[in-house]
Short mmCIF file of C-alpha atoms and ligand atoms in Angstrom, two decimals:
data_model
loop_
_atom_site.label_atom_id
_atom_site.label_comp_id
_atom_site.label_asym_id
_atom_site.label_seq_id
_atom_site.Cartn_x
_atom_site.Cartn_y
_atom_site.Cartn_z
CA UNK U 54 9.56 -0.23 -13.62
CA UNK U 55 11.42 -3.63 -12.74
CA UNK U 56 13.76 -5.34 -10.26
CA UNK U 57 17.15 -5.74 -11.63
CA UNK U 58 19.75 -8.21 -9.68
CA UNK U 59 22.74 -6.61 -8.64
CA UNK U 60 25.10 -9.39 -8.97
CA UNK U 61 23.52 -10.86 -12.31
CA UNK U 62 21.40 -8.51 -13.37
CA UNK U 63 18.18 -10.66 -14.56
CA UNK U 64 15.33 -8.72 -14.55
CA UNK U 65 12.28 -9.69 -12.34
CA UNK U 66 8.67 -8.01 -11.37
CA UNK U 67 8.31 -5.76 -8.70
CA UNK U 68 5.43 -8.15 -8.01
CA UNK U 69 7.70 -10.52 -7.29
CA UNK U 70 7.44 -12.17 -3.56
CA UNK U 71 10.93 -13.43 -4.23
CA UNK U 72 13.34 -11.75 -1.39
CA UNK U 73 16.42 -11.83 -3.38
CA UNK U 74 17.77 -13.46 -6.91
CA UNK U 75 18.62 -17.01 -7.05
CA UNK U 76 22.04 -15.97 -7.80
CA UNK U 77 21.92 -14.50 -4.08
CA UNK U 78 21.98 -10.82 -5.82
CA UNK U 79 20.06 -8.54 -4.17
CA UNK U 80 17.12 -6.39 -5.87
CA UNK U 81 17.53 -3.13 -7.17
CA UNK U 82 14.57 -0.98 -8.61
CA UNK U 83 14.84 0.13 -12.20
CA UNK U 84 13.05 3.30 -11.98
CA UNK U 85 13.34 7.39 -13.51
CA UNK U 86 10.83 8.72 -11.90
CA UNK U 87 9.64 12.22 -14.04
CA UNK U 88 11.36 15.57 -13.71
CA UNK U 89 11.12 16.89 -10.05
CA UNK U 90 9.48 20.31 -10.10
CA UNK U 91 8.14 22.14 -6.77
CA UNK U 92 4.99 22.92 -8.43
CA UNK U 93 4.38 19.56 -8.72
CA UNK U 94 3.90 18.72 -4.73
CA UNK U 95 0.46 17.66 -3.71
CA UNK U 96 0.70 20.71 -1.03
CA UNK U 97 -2.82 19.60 0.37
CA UNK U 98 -1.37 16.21 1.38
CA UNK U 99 -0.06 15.84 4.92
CA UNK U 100 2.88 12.96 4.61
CA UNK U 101 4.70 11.13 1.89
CA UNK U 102 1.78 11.87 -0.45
CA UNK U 103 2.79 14.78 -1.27
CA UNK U 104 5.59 13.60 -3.00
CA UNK U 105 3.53 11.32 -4.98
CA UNK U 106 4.22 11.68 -8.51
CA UNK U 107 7.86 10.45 -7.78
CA UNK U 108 7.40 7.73 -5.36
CA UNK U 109 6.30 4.24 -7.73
CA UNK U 110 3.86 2.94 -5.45
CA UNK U 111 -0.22 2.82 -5.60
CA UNK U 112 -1.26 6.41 -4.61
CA UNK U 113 -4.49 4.50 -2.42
CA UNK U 114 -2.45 2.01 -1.31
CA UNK U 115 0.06 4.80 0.12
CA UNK U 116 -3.27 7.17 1.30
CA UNK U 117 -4.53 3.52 3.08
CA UNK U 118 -1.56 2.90 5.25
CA UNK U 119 -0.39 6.27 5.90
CA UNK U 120 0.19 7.51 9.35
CA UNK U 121 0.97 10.68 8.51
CA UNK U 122 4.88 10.03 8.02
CA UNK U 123 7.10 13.05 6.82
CA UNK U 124 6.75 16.65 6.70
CA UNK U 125 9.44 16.85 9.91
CA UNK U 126 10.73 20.40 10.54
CA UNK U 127 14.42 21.25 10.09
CA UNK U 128 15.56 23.47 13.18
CA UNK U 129 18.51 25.47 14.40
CA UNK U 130 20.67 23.78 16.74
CA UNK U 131 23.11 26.96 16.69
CA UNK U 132 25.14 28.95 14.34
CA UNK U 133 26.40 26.53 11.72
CA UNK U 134 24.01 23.52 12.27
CA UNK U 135 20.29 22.91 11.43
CA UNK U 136 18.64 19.39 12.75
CA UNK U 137 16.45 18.07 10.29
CA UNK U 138 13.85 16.22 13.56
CA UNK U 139 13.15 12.67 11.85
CA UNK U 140 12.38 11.41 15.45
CA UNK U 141 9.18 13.45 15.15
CA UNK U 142 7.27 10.37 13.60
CA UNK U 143 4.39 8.32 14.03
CA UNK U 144 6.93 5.39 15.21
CA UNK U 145 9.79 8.19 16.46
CA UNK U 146 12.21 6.86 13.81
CA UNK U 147 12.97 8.07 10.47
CA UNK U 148 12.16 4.39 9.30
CA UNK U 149 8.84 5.24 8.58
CA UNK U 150 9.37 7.05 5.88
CA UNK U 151 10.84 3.83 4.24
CA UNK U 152 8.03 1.43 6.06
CA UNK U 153 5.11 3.54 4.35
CA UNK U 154 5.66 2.65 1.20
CA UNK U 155 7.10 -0.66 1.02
CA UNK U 156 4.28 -1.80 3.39
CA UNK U 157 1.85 0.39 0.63
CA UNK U 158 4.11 -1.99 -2.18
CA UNK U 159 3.26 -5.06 0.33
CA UNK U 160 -0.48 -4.59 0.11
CA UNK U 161 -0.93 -3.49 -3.04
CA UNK U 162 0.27 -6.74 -4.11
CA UNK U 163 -1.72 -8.50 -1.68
CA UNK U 164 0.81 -9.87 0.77
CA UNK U 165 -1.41 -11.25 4.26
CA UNK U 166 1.47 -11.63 6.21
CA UNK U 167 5.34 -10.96 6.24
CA UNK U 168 8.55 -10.99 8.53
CA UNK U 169 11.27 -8.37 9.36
CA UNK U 170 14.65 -8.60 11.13
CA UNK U 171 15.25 -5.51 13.27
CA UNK U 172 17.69 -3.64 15.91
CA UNK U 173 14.56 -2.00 16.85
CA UNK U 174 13.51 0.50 14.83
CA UNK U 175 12.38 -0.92 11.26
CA UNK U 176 10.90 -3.50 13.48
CA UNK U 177 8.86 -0.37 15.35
CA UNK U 178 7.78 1.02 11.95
CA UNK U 179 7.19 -2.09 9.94
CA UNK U 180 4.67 -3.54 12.75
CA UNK U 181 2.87 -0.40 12.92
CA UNK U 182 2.27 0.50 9.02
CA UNK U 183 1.23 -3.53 8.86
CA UNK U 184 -1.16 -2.95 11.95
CA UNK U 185 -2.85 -0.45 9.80
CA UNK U 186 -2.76 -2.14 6.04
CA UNK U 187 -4.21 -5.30 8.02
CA UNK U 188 -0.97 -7.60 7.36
CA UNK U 189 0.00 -9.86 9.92
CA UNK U 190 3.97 -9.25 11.09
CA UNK U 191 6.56 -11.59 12.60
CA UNK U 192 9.75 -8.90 13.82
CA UNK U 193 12.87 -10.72 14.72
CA UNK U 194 15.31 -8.64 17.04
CA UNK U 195 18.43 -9.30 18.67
CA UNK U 196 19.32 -10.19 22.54
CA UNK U 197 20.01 -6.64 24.09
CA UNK U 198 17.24 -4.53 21.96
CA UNK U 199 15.73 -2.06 24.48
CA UNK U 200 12.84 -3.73 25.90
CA UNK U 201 10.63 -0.45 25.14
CA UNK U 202 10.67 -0.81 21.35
CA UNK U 203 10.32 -4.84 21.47
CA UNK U 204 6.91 -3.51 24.09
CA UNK U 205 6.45 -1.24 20.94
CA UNK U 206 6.66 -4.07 18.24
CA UNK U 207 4.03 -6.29 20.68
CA UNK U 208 1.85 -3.69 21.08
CA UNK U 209 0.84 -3.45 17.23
CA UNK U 210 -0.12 -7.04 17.53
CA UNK U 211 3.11 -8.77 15.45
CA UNK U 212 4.52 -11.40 17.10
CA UNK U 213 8.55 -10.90 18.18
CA UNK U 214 11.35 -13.18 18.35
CA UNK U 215 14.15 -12.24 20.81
CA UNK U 216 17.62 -14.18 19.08
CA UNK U 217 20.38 -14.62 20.87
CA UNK U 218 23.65 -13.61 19.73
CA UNK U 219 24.56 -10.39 17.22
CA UNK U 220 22.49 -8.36 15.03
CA UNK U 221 23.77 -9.94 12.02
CA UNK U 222 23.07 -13.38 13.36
CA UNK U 223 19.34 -12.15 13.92
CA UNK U 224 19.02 -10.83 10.20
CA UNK U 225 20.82 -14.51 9.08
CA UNK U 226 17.66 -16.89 11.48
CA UNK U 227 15.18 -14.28 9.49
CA UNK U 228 16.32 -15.09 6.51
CA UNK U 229 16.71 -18.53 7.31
CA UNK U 230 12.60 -18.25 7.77
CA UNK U 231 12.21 -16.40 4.12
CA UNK U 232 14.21 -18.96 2.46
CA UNK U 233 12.11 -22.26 3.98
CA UNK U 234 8.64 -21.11 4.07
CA UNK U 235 8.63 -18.59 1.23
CA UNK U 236 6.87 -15.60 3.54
CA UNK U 237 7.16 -12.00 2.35
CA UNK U 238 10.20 -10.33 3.61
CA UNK U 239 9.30 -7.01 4.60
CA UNK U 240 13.16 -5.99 4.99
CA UNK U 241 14.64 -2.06 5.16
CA UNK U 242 17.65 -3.66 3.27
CA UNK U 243 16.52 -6.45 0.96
CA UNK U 244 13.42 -4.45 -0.57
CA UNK U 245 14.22 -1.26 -2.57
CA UNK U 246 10.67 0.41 -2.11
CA UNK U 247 12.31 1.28 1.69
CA UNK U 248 14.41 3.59 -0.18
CA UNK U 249 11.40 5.03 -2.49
CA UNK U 250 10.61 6.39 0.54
CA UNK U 251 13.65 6.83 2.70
CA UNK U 252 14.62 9.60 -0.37
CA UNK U 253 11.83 11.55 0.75
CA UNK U 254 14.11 13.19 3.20
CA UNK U 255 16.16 15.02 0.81
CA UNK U 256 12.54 16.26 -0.94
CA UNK U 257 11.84 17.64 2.33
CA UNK U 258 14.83 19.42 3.00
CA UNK U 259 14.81 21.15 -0.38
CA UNK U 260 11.15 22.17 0.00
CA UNK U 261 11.38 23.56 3.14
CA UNK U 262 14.62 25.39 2.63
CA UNK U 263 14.79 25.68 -0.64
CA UNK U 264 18.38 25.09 -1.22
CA UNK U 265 20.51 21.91 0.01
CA UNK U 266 22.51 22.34 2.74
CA UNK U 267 26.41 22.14 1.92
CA UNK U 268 27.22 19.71 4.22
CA UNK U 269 25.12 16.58 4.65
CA UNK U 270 25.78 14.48 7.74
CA UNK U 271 24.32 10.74 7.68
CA UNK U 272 24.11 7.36 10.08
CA UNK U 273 25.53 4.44 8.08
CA UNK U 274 24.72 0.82 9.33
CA UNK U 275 22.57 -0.98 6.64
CA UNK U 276 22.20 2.37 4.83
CA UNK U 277 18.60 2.87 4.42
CA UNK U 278 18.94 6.62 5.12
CA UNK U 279 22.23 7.00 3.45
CA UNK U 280 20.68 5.27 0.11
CA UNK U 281 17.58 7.27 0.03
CA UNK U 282 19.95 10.50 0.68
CA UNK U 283 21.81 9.34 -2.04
CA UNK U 284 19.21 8.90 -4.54
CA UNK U 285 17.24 11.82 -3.61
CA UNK U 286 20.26 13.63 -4.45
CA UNK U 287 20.45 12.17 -7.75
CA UNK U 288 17.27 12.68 -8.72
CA UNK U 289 17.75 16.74 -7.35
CA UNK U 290 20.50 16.74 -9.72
CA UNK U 291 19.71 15.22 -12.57
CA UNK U 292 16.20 17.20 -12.71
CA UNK U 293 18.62 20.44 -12.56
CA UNK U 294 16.94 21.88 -9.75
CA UNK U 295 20.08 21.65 -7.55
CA UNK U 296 23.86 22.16 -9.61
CA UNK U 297 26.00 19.79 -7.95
CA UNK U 298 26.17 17.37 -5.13
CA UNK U 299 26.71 19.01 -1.95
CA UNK U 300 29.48 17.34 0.91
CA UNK U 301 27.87 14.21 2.43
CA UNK U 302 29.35 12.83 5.66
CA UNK U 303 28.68 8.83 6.44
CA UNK U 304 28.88 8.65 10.13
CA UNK U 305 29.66 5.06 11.92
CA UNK U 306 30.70 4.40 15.06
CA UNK U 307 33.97 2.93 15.97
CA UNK U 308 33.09 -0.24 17.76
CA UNK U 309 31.71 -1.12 14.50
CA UNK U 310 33.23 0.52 11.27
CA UNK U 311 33.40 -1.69 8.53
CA UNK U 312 33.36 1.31 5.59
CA UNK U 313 35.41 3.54 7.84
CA UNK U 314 37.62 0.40 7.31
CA UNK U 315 37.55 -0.38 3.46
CA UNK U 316 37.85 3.21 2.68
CA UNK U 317 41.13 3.55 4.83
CA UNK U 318 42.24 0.68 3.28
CA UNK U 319 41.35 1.71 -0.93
CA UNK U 320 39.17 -1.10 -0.81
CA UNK U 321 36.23 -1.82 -3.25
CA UNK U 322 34.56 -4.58 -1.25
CA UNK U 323 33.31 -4.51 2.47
CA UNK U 324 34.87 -6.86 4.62
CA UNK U 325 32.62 -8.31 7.20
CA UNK U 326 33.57 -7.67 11.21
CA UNK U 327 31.94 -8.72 14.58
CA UNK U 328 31.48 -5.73 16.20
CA UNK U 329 32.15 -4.71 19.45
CA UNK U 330 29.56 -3.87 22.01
CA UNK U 331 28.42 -0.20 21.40
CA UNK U 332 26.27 2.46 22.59
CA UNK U 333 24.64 3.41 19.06
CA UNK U 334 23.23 -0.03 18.47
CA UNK U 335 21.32 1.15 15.41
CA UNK U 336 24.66 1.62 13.60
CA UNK U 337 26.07 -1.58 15.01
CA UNK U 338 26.05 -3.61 11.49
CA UNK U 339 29.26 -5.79 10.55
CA UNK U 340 27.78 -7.28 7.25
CA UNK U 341 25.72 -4.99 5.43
CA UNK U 342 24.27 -6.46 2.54
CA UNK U 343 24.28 -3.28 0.39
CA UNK U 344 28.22 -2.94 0.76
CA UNK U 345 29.95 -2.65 -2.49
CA UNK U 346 26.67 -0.51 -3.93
CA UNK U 347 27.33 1.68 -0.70
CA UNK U 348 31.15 1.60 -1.66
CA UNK U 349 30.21 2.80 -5.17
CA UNK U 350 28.26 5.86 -4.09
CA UNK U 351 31.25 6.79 -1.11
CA UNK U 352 34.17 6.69 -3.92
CA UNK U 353 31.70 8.10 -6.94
CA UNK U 354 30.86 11.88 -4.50
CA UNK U 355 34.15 11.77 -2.56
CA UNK U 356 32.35 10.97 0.45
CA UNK U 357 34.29 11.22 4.02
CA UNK U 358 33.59 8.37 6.26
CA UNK U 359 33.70 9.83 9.98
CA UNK U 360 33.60 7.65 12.91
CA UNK U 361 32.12 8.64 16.16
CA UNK U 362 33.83 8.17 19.39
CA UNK U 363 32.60 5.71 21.70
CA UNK U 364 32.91 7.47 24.89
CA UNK U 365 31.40 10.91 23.30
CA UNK U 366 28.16 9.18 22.49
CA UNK U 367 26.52 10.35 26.12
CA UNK U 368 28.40 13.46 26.48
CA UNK U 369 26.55 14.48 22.88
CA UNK U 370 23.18 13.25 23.49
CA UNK U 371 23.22 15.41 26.75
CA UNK U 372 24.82 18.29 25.48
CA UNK U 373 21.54 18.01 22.64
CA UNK U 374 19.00 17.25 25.37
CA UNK U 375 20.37 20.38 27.75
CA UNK U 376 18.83 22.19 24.31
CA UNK U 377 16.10 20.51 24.58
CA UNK U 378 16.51 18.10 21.80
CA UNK U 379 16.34 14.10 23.40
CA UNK U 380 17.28 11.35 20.83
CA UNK U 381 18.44 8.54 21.19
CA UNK U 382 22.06 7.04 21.27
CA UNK U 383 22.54 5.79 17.84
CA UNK U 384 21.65 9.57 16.57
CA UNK U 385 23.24 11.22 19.47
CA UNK U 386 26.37 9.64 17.44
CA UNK U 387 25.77 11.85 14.83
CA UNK U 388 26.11 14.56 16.39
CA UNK U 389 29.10 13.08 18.46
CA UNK U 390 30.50 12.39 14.95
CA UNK U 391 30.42 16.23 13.97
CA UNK U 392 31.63 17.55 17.20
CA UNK U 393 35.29 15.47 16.74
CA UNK U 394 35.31 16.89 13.10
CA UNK U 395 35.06 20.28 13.99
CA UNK U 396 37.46 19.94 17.03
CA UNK U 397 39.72 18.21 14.25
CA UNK U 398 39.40 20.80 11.52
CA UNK U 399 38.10 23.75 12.63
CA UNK U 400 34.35 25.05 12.11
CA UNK U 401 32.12 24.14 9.45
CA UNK U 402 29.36 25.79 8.48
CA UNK U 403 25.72 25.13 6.62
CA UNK U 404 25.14 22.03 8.38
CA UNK U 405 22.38 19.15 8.21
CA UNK U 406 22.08 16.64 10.62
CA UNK U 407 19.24 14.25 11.15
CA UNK U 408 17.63 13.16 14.47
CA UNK U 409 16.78 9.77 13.36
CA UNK U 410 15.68 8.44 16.47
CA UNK U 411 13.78 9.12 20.07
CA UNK U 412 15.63 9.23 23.22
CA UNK U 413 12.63 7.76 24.98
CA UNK U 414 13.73 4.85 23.32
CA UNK U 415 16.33 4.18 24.56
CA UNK U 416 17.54 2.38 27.98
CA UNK U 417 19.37 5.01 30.18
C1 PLP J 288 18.03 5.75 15.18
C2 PLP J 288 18.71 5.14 14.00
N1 PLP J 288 19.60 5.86 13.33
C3 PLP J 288 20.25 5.35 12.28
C4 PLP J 288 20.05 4.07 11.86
C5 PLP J 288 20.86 3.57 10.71
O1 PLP J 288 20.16 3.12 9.64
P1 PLP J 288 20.84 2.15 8.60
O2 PLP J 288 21.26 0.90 9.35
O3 PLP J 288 19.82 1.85 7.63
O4 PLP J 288 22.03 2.84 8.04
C6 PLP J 288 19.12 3.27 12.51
C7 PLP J 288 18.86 1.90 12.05
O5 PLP J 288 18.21 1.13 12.71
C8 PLP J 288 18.43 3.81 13.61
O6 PLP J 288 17.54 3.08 14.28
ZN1 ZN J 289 21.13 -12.62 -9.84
#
């Protein structure tokens, strides 16, 4: 197993405390994991250790900072659509599945101390799984994050940084930090181990239903769920347990759009926008660095890019809370996202979308 660059493809360690190439490529992880087989599952573990022999971290490091991440149920919302409850986590985000194990990567190469740009979430989960492996965390967020999950990030003991401006000028002053003093960049997007565990999602859904639903809805900002999706798939595939790729839906919203964009356009490369002020800040990305590999995976599976109206947002998180589900806005978009497709195009059935997020988070 090795980091490959994506621009220039050198090879590197995974050891490496290096946050990107020189070249300015990011990292990719060279890594098959074995054959995945259902008998295989650790069925006495409780979290992402079950899924053990296929995520390429240190089993004790994993077992050290778990907080018992994973195993979320998948529910009925009605009819046609199942909700696969990722809020139900120990940080109420699904970014703990991605924070487990590249804090687990962190420690088991003995990093003391690292930084992390946030909206909010990542920031959540990365503070709490360092908390627990003992690393000390810096978590930079932008102006305008809801003050309960920067009271969150400060309650695990990291220290947070409130920048002014956009969330892409937040991620640039974090970076900034990496670059001059060399400290460990704990980052959802920069570090492929996020995604080692982010893919655990898909393993879930096909152990618990035993089948993949045909119609796979997912936020797309950075990607971090949308890559682990993707690769989970992969690996479902090319272990022949499931026969082809089932319909995945990439759901942004439209204050901020840029793959809605490229695709409308045939383009192969992401063009960087400002976006506008939104609702579903966790989606709010104008520059994500994973772009053209994003691009790849939306041309390679025919993937629809479906944009969620602005003013539907609150109408759709109510209309899930009055059934007693309460997320947050940036999932509520999902969900917003599905409801204009169907009133588009009629019903659609066998549906999977994921609660990412807690409403208690936030501001009302
Ligand atoms: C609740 C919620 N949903 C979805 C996302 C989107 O994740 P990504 O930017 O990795 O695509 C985020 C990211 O912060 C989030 O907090
Ligand atoms: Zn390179």
């Amino acid at each position: 197993m090795k980091f490959y660059c994506s621009k220039c493809n050198r090879e590197e360690s995974v050891d490496t405390r290096k946050a990107k190439c020189e070249c300015g490529g990011l990292w990719k992880l060279d890594y098959q994991p074995p054959k995945i087989d259902l008998e295989k599952i650790k069925s006495d573990k409780w979290g992402l250790l079950r899924y053990r022999e296929w995520i390429p971290v240190d089993s004790k490091a994993l077992g050290k900072v778990s907080l018992g991440e994973g195993m979320t149920p998948a529910i009925h919302l009605d009819e046609d659509v199942m909700l696969k409850m990722d809020y139900f986590m120990p940080t109420l985000s699904f970014k703990d599945r991605g924070a487990a194990v590249l804090i687990a990567h962190a420690k088991s190469i003995g990093v003391k101390s690292l930084v992390q740009d946030s909206s909010g979430n990542a920031g959540n989960s990365v503070a709490a799984y360092s908390a627990k492996a003992g690393i000390e965390s810096e978590i930079f967020v932008p102006e305008g994050t809801s003050p309960k999950k920067i009271d969150m990030i400060r309650s695990h003991g990291a220290r947070v940084n409130v920048v002014p401006g956009s969330r892409d000028h937040c991620a640039d002053v974090c970076r900034s930090k990496v670059e001059e003093e060399g400290v460990y960049y704990a980052n959802h997007v920069f570090n492929p181990f996020f995604y080692q565990g982010t893919k655990t999602y898909i393993y879930e859904v096909y152990e618990q239903l035993k089948r993949i639903p045909e119609n796979i809805f997912v936020p797309l900002g950075n990607g971090t769920l949308f890559l682990g999706v993707m690769i989970g798939l992969e690996e479902l595939l090319q272990s022949g347990i499931i026969e082809r790729m089932p319909k995945v839906f990439a759901i942004q919203g439209e204050n901020c759009a840029p793959f809605a964009e490229a695709v409308q356009a045939g383009k192969k490369e992401i063009e960087h926008i400002t976006p506008k002020k939104t609702l579903a800040e966790g989606i709010a990305i104008g520059a994500p660095m994973r772009g053209d590999e994003i691009l790849e995976y939306i041309y390679k599976y025919d993937i629809r890019v479906i944009t969620a109206p602005e003013d539907g947002i609150l109408p759709a998180r109510e209309k899930l809370a009055k059934k007693g589900v309460y997320v947050e806005h940036t999932t509520a978009a999902t969900y917003t996202a599905y409801l204009k497709l169907v009133g588009q195009e009629g019903r659609l059935k066998d549906v999977l979308l994921p609660m990412c997020g807690a409403g208690l988070k936030s501001d009302h």
